[in-house]
Tab-separated table of C-alpha atoms in Angstrom:
chain	number	residue	atom	x	y	z
H	1135	MET	CA	46.147	51.720	-28.757
H	1136	PRO	CA	45.733	53.639	-32.228
H	1137	ALA	CA	42.176	52.384	-31.642
H	1138	SER	CA	41.553	54.110	-28.676
H	1139	SER	CA	42.710	57.662	-29.953
H	1140	SER	CA	40.273	57.028	-32.687
H	1141	PRO	CA	36.989	59.646	-33.609
H	1142	VAL	CA	34.179	56.841	-32.478
H	1143	THR	CA	30.510	57.022	-32.942
H	1144	ALA	CA	28.174	56.000	-30.339
H	1145	ALA	CA	26.082	53.633	-29.450
H	1146	PRO	CA	23.283	52.096	-27.637
H	1147	PRO	CA	24.326	51.542	-24.101
H	1148	ALA	CA	26.245	47.860	-23.450
H	1149	HIS	CA	23.999	47.631	-20.262
H	1150	ALA	CA	20.344	47.238	-21.537
H	1151	MET	CA	20.542	43.216	-22.113
H	1152	GLN	CA	19.728	41.508	-18.901
H	1153	PRO	CA	22.338	38.934	-17.338
H	1154	GLY	CA	20.740	35.768	-17.960
H	1155	LEU	CA	20.252	37.074	-21.522
H	1156	VAL	CA	23.630	37.812	-22.040
H	1157	VAL	CA	24.705	34.174	-21.275
H	1158	LEU	CA	21.526	32.424	-23.363
H	1159	ILE	CA	22.681	34.430	-26.673
H	1160	LEU	CA	26.497	33.582	-25.501
H	1161	SER	CA	25.608	29.745	-25.006
H	1162	LEU	CA	24.617	29.592	-28.824
H	1163	LEU	CA	27.134	31.983	-30.440
H	1164	LEU	CA	30.086	29.972	-28.259
H	1165	GLY	CA	28.386	26.622	-29.004
H	1166	ILE	CA	28.069	26.802	-33.219
H	1167	GLN	CA	31.011	25.801	-32.491
H	1168	PRO	CA	30.921	22.433	-31.068
H	1169	VAL	CA	27.216	21.335	-32.418
H	1170	THR	CA	28.857	22.255	-36.215
H	1171	THR	CA	31.689	19.910	-35.609
H	1172	ASP	CA	30.758	17.130	-33.087
H	1173	LEU	CA	26.991	16.357	-34.293
H	1174	TYR	CA	28.556	15.300	-37.684
H	1175	LEU	CA	31.558	13.445	-36.407
H	1176	PRO	CA	29.567	9.792	-35.649
H	1177	ALA	CA	28.713	10.308	-39.297
H	1178	LEU	CA	32.383	10.906	-40.381
H	1179	PRO	CA	33.024	7.437	-41.043
H	1180	ALA	CA	29.385	6.564	-42.890
H	1181	LEU	CA	30.285	9.924	-44.808
H	1182	THR	CA	33.196	8.951	-45.953
H	1183	ASP	CA	32.404	5.728	-47.823
H	1184	GLY	CA	29.351	7.111	-49.187
H	1185	PHE	CA	31.241	9.204	-51.324
H	1186	LYS	CA	34.016	6.276	-51.495
H	1187	ALA	CA	36.583	9.568	-50.231
H	1188	PRO	CA	39.991	8.961	-49.063
H	1189	MET	CA	40.546	9.538	-45.398
H	1190	ALA	CA	42.513	12.396	-46.659
H	1191	GLN	CA	39.894	14.006	-48.078
H	1192	ALA	CA	36.860	13.336	-45.400
H	1193	GLN	CA	39.222	14.813	-43.050
H	1194	LEU	CA	39.536	18.864	-44.857
H	1195	THR	CA	35.464	18.753	-44.486
H	1196	LEU	CA	36.884	19.635	-40.804
H	1197	SER	CA	39.910	21.172	-40.819
H	1198	ALA	CA	39.111	23.606	-44.133
H	1199	LEU	CA	35.727	24.863	-42.301
H	1200	LEU	CA	37.893	25.196	-38.706
H	1201	LEU	CA	40.632	26.764	-40.988
H	1202	ALA	CA	38.040	29.136	-42.305
H	1203	PHE	CA	36.731	29.828	-39.417
H	1204	GLY	CA	39.984	30.895	-38.281
H	1205	VAL	CA	40.807	33.074	-41.003
H	1206	SER	CA	37.484	34.470	-41.341
H	1207	GLN	CA	37.889	36.449	-37.785
H	1208	LEU	CA	40.475	38.435	-38.714
H	1209	LEU	CA	37.765	40.163	-40.974
H	1210	TRP	CA	35.206	39.527	-39.028
H	1211	GLY	CA	37.271	41.382	-36.146
H	1212	PRO	CA	37.877	44.502	-37.561
H	1213	LEU	CA	34.287	44.442	-38.892
H	1214	SER	CA	32.588	44.195	-35.980
H	1215	ASP	CA	34.936	47.178	-33.910
H	1216	ARG	CA	33.854	49.288	-36.826
H	1217	PHE	CA	30.033	48.603	-37.458
H	1218	GLY	CA	29.452	46.808	-34.507
H	1219	ARG	CA	28.271	43.361	-32.992
H	1220	ARG	CA	24.992	42.671	-34.031
H	1221	PRO	CA	24.880	43.363	-38.139
H	1222	ILE	CA	28.449	40.908	-37.938
H	1223	LEU	CA	26.330	38.643	-36.374
H	1224	LEU	CA	23.211	38.989	-38.173
H	1225	LEU	CA	25.488	38.610	-41.138
H	1226	GLY	CA	27.161	35.738	-40.375
H	1227	LEU	CA	24.159	33.710	-38.546
H	1228	ALA	CA	22.480	33.853	-42.229
H	1229	ALA	CA	25.293	33.340	-44.328
H	1230	TYR	CA	26.079	29.904	-41.541
H	1231	THR	CA	22.414	28.657	-42.245
H	1232	LEU	CA	22.118	28.464	-46.086
H	1233	ALA	CA	25.458	26.879	-45.901
H	1234	ALA	CA	24.468	24.059	-43.676
H	1235	ALA	CA	21.338	23.533	-46.144
H	1236	GLY	CA	24.518	23.261	-48.401
H	1237	SER	CA	26.255	20.739	-46.850
H	1238	ALA	CA	23.722	18.741	-46.148
H	1239	LEU	CA	22.413	18.569	-50.445
H	1240	ALA	CA	26.042	18.151	-51.447
H	1241	ALA	CA	26.212	15.777	-54.888
H	1242	SER	CA	30.204	15.468	-54.438
H	1243	MET	CA	32.842	15.512	-51.019
H	1244	GLU	CA	34.488	18.402	-52.960
H	1245	LEU	CA	31.123	20.755	-52.864
H	1246	LEU	CA	30.568	19.443	-49.152
H	1247	ILE	CA	34.017	20.796	-48.810
H	1248	ALA	CA	33.098	23.802	-50.390
H	1249	TRP	CA	29.807	24.604	-48.482
H	1250	ARG	CA	31.658	23.185	-45.202
H	1251	THR	CA	34.417	26.247	-45.603
H	1252	VAL	CA	31.809	29.152	-46.181
H	1253	GLN	CA	30.201	27.278	-42.754
H	1254	GLY	CA	33.409	28.458	-41.157
H	1255	ALA	CA	33.648	31.283	-42.202
H	1256	ALA	CA	30.149	32.010	-41.068
H	1257	MET	CA	30.660	30.668	-37.722
H	1258	GLY	CA	33.659	33.320	-37.543
H	1259	ALA	CA	31.644	35.743	-37.001
H	1260	ALA	CA	29.672	34.413	-34.612
H	1261	VAL	CA	32.427	32.846	-32.287
H	1262	MET	CA	34.338	35.858	-32.409
H	1263	GLY	CA	31.309	38.141	-31.589
H	1264	ALA	CA	30.865	36.438	-28.210
H	1265	ARG	CA	34.462	36.940	-27.164
H	1266	ALA	CA	34.414	40.344	-28.023
H	1267	VAL	CA	30.757	41.046	-26.574
H	1268	VAL	CA	32.233	39.439	-23.093
H	1269	ARG	CA	35.106	41.841	-23.434
H	1270	ASP	CA	32.750	44.600	-24.427
H	1271	LEU	CA	30.223	44.353	-21.001
H	1272	TYR	CA	33.295	43.290	-18.291
H	1273	ALA	CA	36.492	43.759	-16.740
H	1274	PRO	CA	38.711	40.783	-17.390
H	1275	GLU	CA	38.161	38.409	-14.221
H	1276	THR	CA	34.493	39.258	-14.252
H	1277	GLY	CA	34.598	38.064	-17.766
H	1278	ALA	CA	36.250	34.786	-17.636
H	1279	ARG	CA	33.317	34.064	-14.709
H	1280	VAL	CA	30.849	34.835	-17.607
H	1281	MET	CA	32.906	33.203	-20.255
H	1282	SER	CA	32.615	30.160	-18.169
H	1283	LYS	CA	29.495	30.335	-17.864
H	1284	GLY	CA	28.749	30.638	-21.736
H	1285	LEU	CA	31.033	28.038	-22.259
H	1286	SER	CA	29.069	25.909	-20.291
H	1287	GLY	CA	25.828	26.134	-22.202
H	1288	LEU	CA	28.777	24.936	-25.160
H	1289	GLY	CA	29.934	22.021	-23.317
H	1290	LEU	CA	25.869	20.920	-22.676
H	1291	MET	CA	25.659	21.352	-26.218
H	1292	ALA	CA	28.518	19.645	-27.041
H	1293	CYS	CA	27.250	16.562	-24.311
H	1294	ILE	CA	24.224	16.306	-26.574
H	1295	SER	CA	25.589	16.740	-29.868
H	1296	PRO	CA	27.403	13.579	-30.774
H	1297	PRO	CA	24.762	10.969	-29.383
H	1298	LEU	CA	22.151	13.038	-31.538
H	1299	GLY	CA	23.691	12.822	-34.535
H	1300	GLY	CA	24.809	9.490	-33.934
H	1301	LEU	CA	21.484	8.387	-33.319
H	1302	VAL	CA	20.467	10.342	-36.673
H	1303	SER	CA	22.958	8.992	-38.869
H	1304	ASP	CA	22.519	5.424	-37.652
H	1305	LEU	CA	18.231	6.170	-38.591
H	1306	LEU	CA	18.296	8.695	-40.933
H	1307	GLY	CA	21.723	9.085	-42.907
H	1308	TRP	CA	24.175	11.637	-42.500
H	1309	ARG	CA	22.496	13.976	-44.457
H	1310	ALA	CA	20.184	14.276	-41.749
H	1311	ALA	CA	22.604	14.899	-39.634
H	1312	LEU	CA	24.137	18.040	-41.238
H	1313	LEU	CA	20.958	19.224	-41.600
H	1314	LEU	CA	20.391	19.898	-38.198
H	1315	LEU	CA	23.467	22.275	-38.103
H	1316	ALA	CA	20.829	25.009	-39.983
H	1317	LEU	CA	17.733	24.731	-37.914
H	1318	PHE	CA	20.526	25.242	-34.917
H	1319	GLY	CA	22.079	28.489	-37.383
H	1320	ALA	CA	18.509	29.925	-38.073
H	1321	THR	CA	17.587	29.429	-34.063
H	1322	ALA	CA	20.541	31.170	-33.276
H	1323	LEU	CA	19.916	33.730	-35.885
H	1324	THR	CA	16.488	34.253	-34.488
H	1325	VAL	CA	17.394	34.898	-30.599
H	1326	VAL	CA	20.102	37.234	-32.248
H	1327	ALA	CA	17.565	39.632	-34.372
H	1328	LEU	CA	15.019	39.194	-31.652
H	1329	ARG	CA	16.799	39.807	-28.464
H	1330	PHE	CA	20.030	40.828	-29.135
H	1331	GLN	CA	20.953	44.710	-28.407
H	1332	GLU	CA	24.447	46.600	-28.842
H	1333	THR	CA	27.675	45.818	-26.735
H	1334	VAL	CA	29.726	48.704	-28.674
H	1335	GLN	CA	29.946	51.788	-27.013
H	1336	ARG	CA	32.015	53.452	-29.346
H	1337	ARG	CA	32.384	52.256	-32.625
H	1338	ASN	CA	35.787	52.911	-34.330
H	1339	PRO	CA	35.435	53.779	-37.768
H	1340	ASP	CA	39.233	53.834	-38.911
H	1341	ALA	CA	39.193	49.889	-38.047
H	1342	LEU	CA	38.837	49.424	-41.430
H	1343	ARG	CA	42.355	51.363	-42.591
H	1344	PRO	CA	45.164	49.481	-43.505
H	1345	GLY	CA	47.932	51.016	-41.801
H	1346	THR	CA	45.224	51.009	-38.243
H	1347	LEU	CA	44.659	47.522	-38.682
H	1348	VAL	CA	48.297	46.899	-39.233
H	1349	ARG	CA	49.508	48.978	-36.202
H	1350	THR	CA	46.259	47.151	-33.746
H	1351	TRP	CA	47.018	43.966	-34.834
H	1352	ALA	CA	51.141	44.773	-34.155
H	1353	GLY	CA	50.173	45.843	-30.806
H	1354	ILE	CA	48.610	42.956	-29.893
H	1355	VAL	CA	50.371	40.539	-30.952
H	1356	ARG	CA	53.302	41.854	-28.888
H	1357	HIS	CA	51.403	42.360	-25.889
H	1358	PRO	CA	52.829	39.265	-23.625
H	1359	THR	CA	49.921	39.122	-21.651
H	1360	PHE	CA	48.069	37.889	-25.201
H	1361	LEU	CA	50.735	36.045	-26.302
H	1362	ALA	CA	51.065	33.808	-22.949
H	1363	TYR	CA	46.824	33.160	-23.050
H	1364	THR	CA	46.691	32.575	-26.828
H	1365	LEU	CA	49.201	30.411	-27.008
H	1366	LEU	CA	47.070	28.509	-23.536
H	1367	ALA	CA	44.239	28.364	-25.921
H	1368	THR	CA	45.921	27.099	-29.011
H	1369	ALA	CA	48.119	23.971	-27.296
H	1370	SER	CA	44.509	23.366	-25.349
H	1371	TYR	CA	42.324	23.676	-28.350
H	1372	SER	CA	44.888	21.265	-30.021
H	1373	VAL	CA	44.226	18.949	-27.790
H	1374	LEU	CA	40.815	18.662	-28.044
H	1375	PHE	CA	40.979	19.277	-31.939
H	1376	THR	CA	43.106	15.757	-32.008
H	1377	PHE	CA	40.818	14.249	-29.969
H	1378	LEU	CA	37.905	15.400	-32.771
H	1379	ALA	CA	39.949	14.771	-35.773
H	1380	ALA	CA	40.731	10.818	-35.153
H	1381	SER	CA	38.643	9.520	-32.135
H	1382	SER	CA	35.618	8.483	-34.513
H	1383	PHE	CA	37.921	6.577	-36.623
H	1384	ILE	CA	40.508	5.032	-34.023
H	1385	PHE	CA	37.396	3.978	-31.315
H	1386	ILE	CA	34.885	3.159	-34.767
H	1387	LYS	CA	37.040	1.634	-37.537
H	1388	VAL	CA	40.113	0.413	-35.425
H	1389	LEU	CA	38.364	-0.821	-31.511
H	1390	GLY	CA	35.291	-1.818	-32.943
H	1391	MET	CA	32.673	0.545	-31.505
H	1392	GLY	CA	29.162	1.501	-32.911
H	1393	LYS	CA	28.384	4.850	-34.298
H	1394	THR	CA	26.017	5.730	-31.620
H	1395	ALA	CA	28.076	4.170	-28.446
H	1396	TYR	CA	30.727	6.485	-30.143
H	1397	GLY	CA	28.302	9.413	-29.909
H	1398	PHE	CA	27.692	8.863	-26.521
H	1399	ALA	CA	31.562	8.543	-25.394
H	1400	MET	CA	32.013	12.269	-26.771
H	1401	PHE	CA	28.582	13.002	-24.626
H	1402	SER	CA	30.955	11.504	-21.789
H	1403	SER	CA	33.933	13.489	-22.523
H	1404	ALA	CA	32.200	17.082	-22.970
H	1405	PHE	CA	30.189	16.464	-19.599
H	1406	ALA	CA	33.594	16.204	-18.276
H	1407	TYR	CA	34.606	19.596	-20.299
H	1408	LEU	CA	31.459	20.956	-18.290
H	1409	ALA	CA	31.922	20.440	-15.302
H	1410	GLY	CA	35.229	21.508	-15.861
H	1411	THR	CA	33.549	25.030	-16.765
H	1412	PHE	CA	31.739	24.954	-13.169
H	1413	LEU	CA	35.190	24.053	-11.555
H	1414	CYS	CA	36.707	27.119	-13.364
H	1415	ARG	CA	34.239	29.041	-11.545
H	1416	ARG	CA	34.781	27.364	-8.032
H	1417	LEU	CA	38.597	28.051	-8.343
H	1418	LEU	CA	38.878	31.630	-9.799
H	1419	PRO	CA	37.367	33.540	-6.793
H	1420	ARG	CA	39.646	31.277	-4.209
H	1421	PHE	CA	42.925	31.143	-6.252
H	1422	GLY	CA	42.839	33.927	-9.098
H	1423	VAL	CA	43.116	33.147	-12.879
H	1424	ARG	CA	47.361	32.282	-13.161
H	1425	ARG	CA	46.557	30.115	-10.221
H	1426	SER	CA	43.523	28.602	-11.343
H	1427	VAL	CA	44.886	27.816	-14.762
H	1428	ALA	CA	48.383	26.308	-13.219
H	1429	ILE	CA	45.989	23.560	-11.175
H	1430	ALA	CA	44.383	23.370	-14.684
H	1431	GLY	CA	47.882	22.445	-15.909
H	1432	ALA	CA	48.323	19.218	-13.684
H	1433	ILE	CA	44.641	17.831	-14.359
H	1434	SER	CA	45.759	18.255	-18.250
H	1435	LEU	CA	49.287	17.294	-18.175
H	1436	THR	CA	48.346	13.542	-15.964
H	1437	GLY	CA	44.965	12.653	-17.819
H	1438	GLY	CA	47.826	13.424	-20.850
H	1439	SER	CA	50.579	10.735	-19.729
H	1440	LEU	CA	48.001	8.256	-18.607
H	1441	ILE	CA	46.564	8.342	-22.288
H	1442	GLY	CA	50.490	7.880	-24.260
H	1443	GLY	CA	51.236	5.611	-21.150
H	1444	PHE	CA	48.992	2.971	-21.216
H	1445	ALA	CA	49.085	3.283	-25.344
H	1446	LEU	CA	52.557	2.333	-25.001
H	1447	ALA	CA	52.573	-0.277	-22.701
H	1448	GLY	CA	50.179	-1.620	-24.959
H	1449	TRP	CA	46.732	-1.089	-23.251
H	1450	HIS	CA	44.807	-0.475	-26.578
H	1451	SER	CA	41.010	0.107	-25.611
H	1452	VAL	CA	38.235	2.703	-25.581
H	1453	ALA	CA	38.369	2.237	-21.781
H	1454	THR	CA	42.052	3.839	-21.205
H	1455	ILE	CA	41.902	6.315	-23.498
H	1456	LEU	CA	38.230	7.826	-22.863
H	1457	VAL	CA	38.517	7.893	-19.157
H	1458	PRO	CA	42.205	9.811	-18.871
H	1459	PHE	CA	40.995	12.146	-21.319
H	1460	TRP	CA	37.603	13.380	-19.403
H	1461	LEU	CA	40.906	14.421	-16.939
H	1462	VAL	CA	41.961	16.075	-19.680
H	1463	MET	CA	38.701	17.784	-20.706
H	1464	LEU	CA	37.998	18.674	-17.159
H	1465	ALA	CA	40.865	21.181	-17.219
H	1466	HIS	CA	39.933	22.524	-21.149
H	1467	GLY	CA	37.163	23.534	-19.053
H	1468	VAL	CA	39.161	25.669	-16.884
H	1469	HIS	CA	41.705	26.292	-19.533
H	1470	GLN	CA	39.690	27.972	-22.110
H	1471	PRO	CA	37.296	30.907	-20.309
H	1472	CYS	CA	40.316	31.914	-18.726
H	1473	SER	CA	42.507	32.028	-21.943
H	1474	GLN	CA	39.815	33.506	-23.791
H	1475	SER	CA	39.051	36.198	-21.511
H	1476	GLY	CA	42.535	37.039	-20.937
H	1477	ALA	CA	43.796	37.257	-24.257
H	1478	VAL	CA	41.093	39.749	-25.208
H	1479	GLY	CA	41.792	41.537	-21.880
H	1480	PRO	CA	43.837	44.171	-22.781
H	1481	PHE	CA	42.526	45.556	-25.500
H	1482	PRO	CA	39.519	47.045	-24.520
H	1483	GLN	CA	39.232	49.069	-27.535
H	1484	ALA	CA	40.320	46.877	-30.078
H	1485	ALA	CA	37.869	43.689	-28.013
H	1486	GLY	CA	37.400	42.704	-32.110
H	1487	ALA	CA	40.470	42.175	-33.651
H	1488	ALA	CA	42.291	40.596	-30.139
H	1489	SER	CA	39.432	38.034	-30.724
H	1490	ALA	CA	39.987	37.432	-34.303
H	1491	LEU	CA	43.753	36.803	-33.713
H	1492	ASN	CA	43.683	34.926	-30.682
H	1493	GLY	CA	40.747	32.838	-32.267
H	1494	PHE	CA	42.936	32.700	-36.027
H	1495	SER	CA	45.820	31.287	-33.835
H	1496	MET	CA	43.316	28.192	-32.422
H	1497	MET	CA	41.786	26.993	-36.165
H	1498	LEU	CA	45.807	27.622	-37.327
H	1499	ALA	CA	46.705	24.912	-35.232
H	1500	ALA	CA	43.738	22.826	-35.927
H	1501	PHE	CA	44.743	22.877	-39.221
H	1502	GLY	CA	47.560	22.016	-38.836
H	1503	VAL	CA	46.817	18.773	-36.515
H	1504	GLY	CA	44.134	18.115	-39.217
H	1505	GLY	CA	46.658	17.862	-42.068
H	1506	TRP	CA	49.331	15.917	-39.729
H	1507	LEU	CA	46.421	13.690	-38.861
H	1508	GLY	CA	45.465	12.332	-41.972
H	1509	THR	CA	48.668	11.655	-43.478
H	1510	ARG	CA	49.084	9.284	-40.241
H	1511	PHE	CA	46.359	7.027	-39.540
H	1512	ASP	CA	48.162	3.810	-39.669
H	1513	GLY	CA	45.370	1.287	-38.366
H	1514	THR	CA	47.259	1.845	-34.607
H	1515	VAL	CA	45.661	4.346	-31.326
H	1516	PHE	CA	49.085	6.327	-31.462
H	1517	PRO	CA	48.363	9.107	-33.872
H	1518	LEU	CA	45.614	9.964	-31.034
H	1519	THR	CA	47.347	8.826	-28.042
H	1520	ASN	CA	50.782	10.264	-28.930
H	1521	GLY	CA	48.776	13.750	-30.259
H	1522	ILE	CA	47.159	13.807	-26.890
H	1523	TRP	CA	50.312	14.109	-24.945
H	1524	PHE	CA	51.982	16.038	-27.097
H	1525	PHE	CA	49.608	19.316	-26.769
H	1526	SER	CA	49.213	18.174	-23.237
H	1527	VAL	CA	52.575	18.555	-22.240
H	1528	LEU	CA	52.908	21.602	-24.004
H	1529	ILE	CA	49.630	23.292	-22.060
H	1530	ALA	CA	51.552	22.819	-18.414
H	1531	ALA	CA	54.624	24.731	-20.038
H	1532	VAL	CA	53.091	27.596	-20.569
H	1533	ALA	CA	50.076	27.840	-17.821
H	1534	TRP	CA	53.459	26.604	-15.305
H	1535	THR	CA	55.822	29.629	-17.362
H	1536	LEU	CA	54.521	31.970	-19.410
H	1537	VAL	CA	50.698	32.648	-18.318
H	1538	GLN	CA	52.555	32.502	-14.520
H	1539	LYS	CA	54.484	35.596	-15.831
H	1540	PHE	CA	52.769	37.559	-18.343
H	1541	GLY	CA	49.160	36.404	-17.111
H	1542	GLU	CA	47.878	39.426	-15.400
H	1543	PRO	CA	44.682	39.704	-17.020
H	1544	GLY	CA	43.880	43.389	-15.602
H	1545	HIS	CA	46.805	45.049	-17.373
H	1546	ALA	CA	44.946	46.647	-20.236
H	1547	GLN	CA	47.139	48.449	-23.008
H	1548	ARG	CA	46.192	51.856	-23.529
């Protein structure tokens, strides 16, 4: 790649941090995403009613955040290849904390959307940085196992966030739930400032030059391994986002669930995801990345088809959606570490740019799903169930075809 032929600047050794510290930092950086989305979801209907805003506008507090999250990574990635991971992480986490406080104090839905957009852009530095750090420190298959440990931390935070958000929203109001995000951001910022050591051993001073950037991006998006794993990551995240964006309205307003109960329903799905990350670490040594992904694809398809089939049969309840969705989330815990590590694996000298493009693809799809859902709510469960079913079929198709053909994670571009 062009990045590998450029002059470089030395950085501190990449092995200075202990493995346990690396996993803790990865958990905080990756966990910032579910904390930002899941913790406020139980408060979303109350927030919408409080501002007397239409549902489509309320969806922008989530979809605009995720679009900014995806687009910002296209800048954060090359910046981190040029200047290193540490300064970008510190800048992003500081901006995130400030934007989270602004969201909690917003006086209108328009201001809330604006602050959430800034928050999403800042969040991009943290998540992109985490993926790039894994590639800095580990070879692809080992990176998938380490990523699964970091995503176990993410899963734990995803378990805690919805019930905590529901409880705080019920007791103290939706603003208090959003204020908790500022506290999380300040905590992550403190840990990174005090304990994180630079992982980029060779910085690329040409990473931000337009010609180099275009050539780097072109090389990445043409690579079949990147495309296979990015499509898998995008389909897998889309099924999760469909649930995140629609379930609070479907469960609370259509099926009559309470906010605190909804928080615990979200806890159960996050726990299934957490179990999936442990399953991933059991599958990888025995079957390798591609066969593990194929097994998880079958689980995704089973769960999604049960949800869609129950809805078509007229069985509309929380249980007929949530219980099969646990299977989808179990598989999600395998797909995400394998796809995120696999997509970045071929690009050791441009891990930031590859991570950014992978993240951008997921968030662009999420923005499209959010926009579609915002216009499809009709007082039934079908926008949720049909969306999950569609993406579960897509996951299986990618896992059984493109990943099997092109998904050799150890193939690095020279």
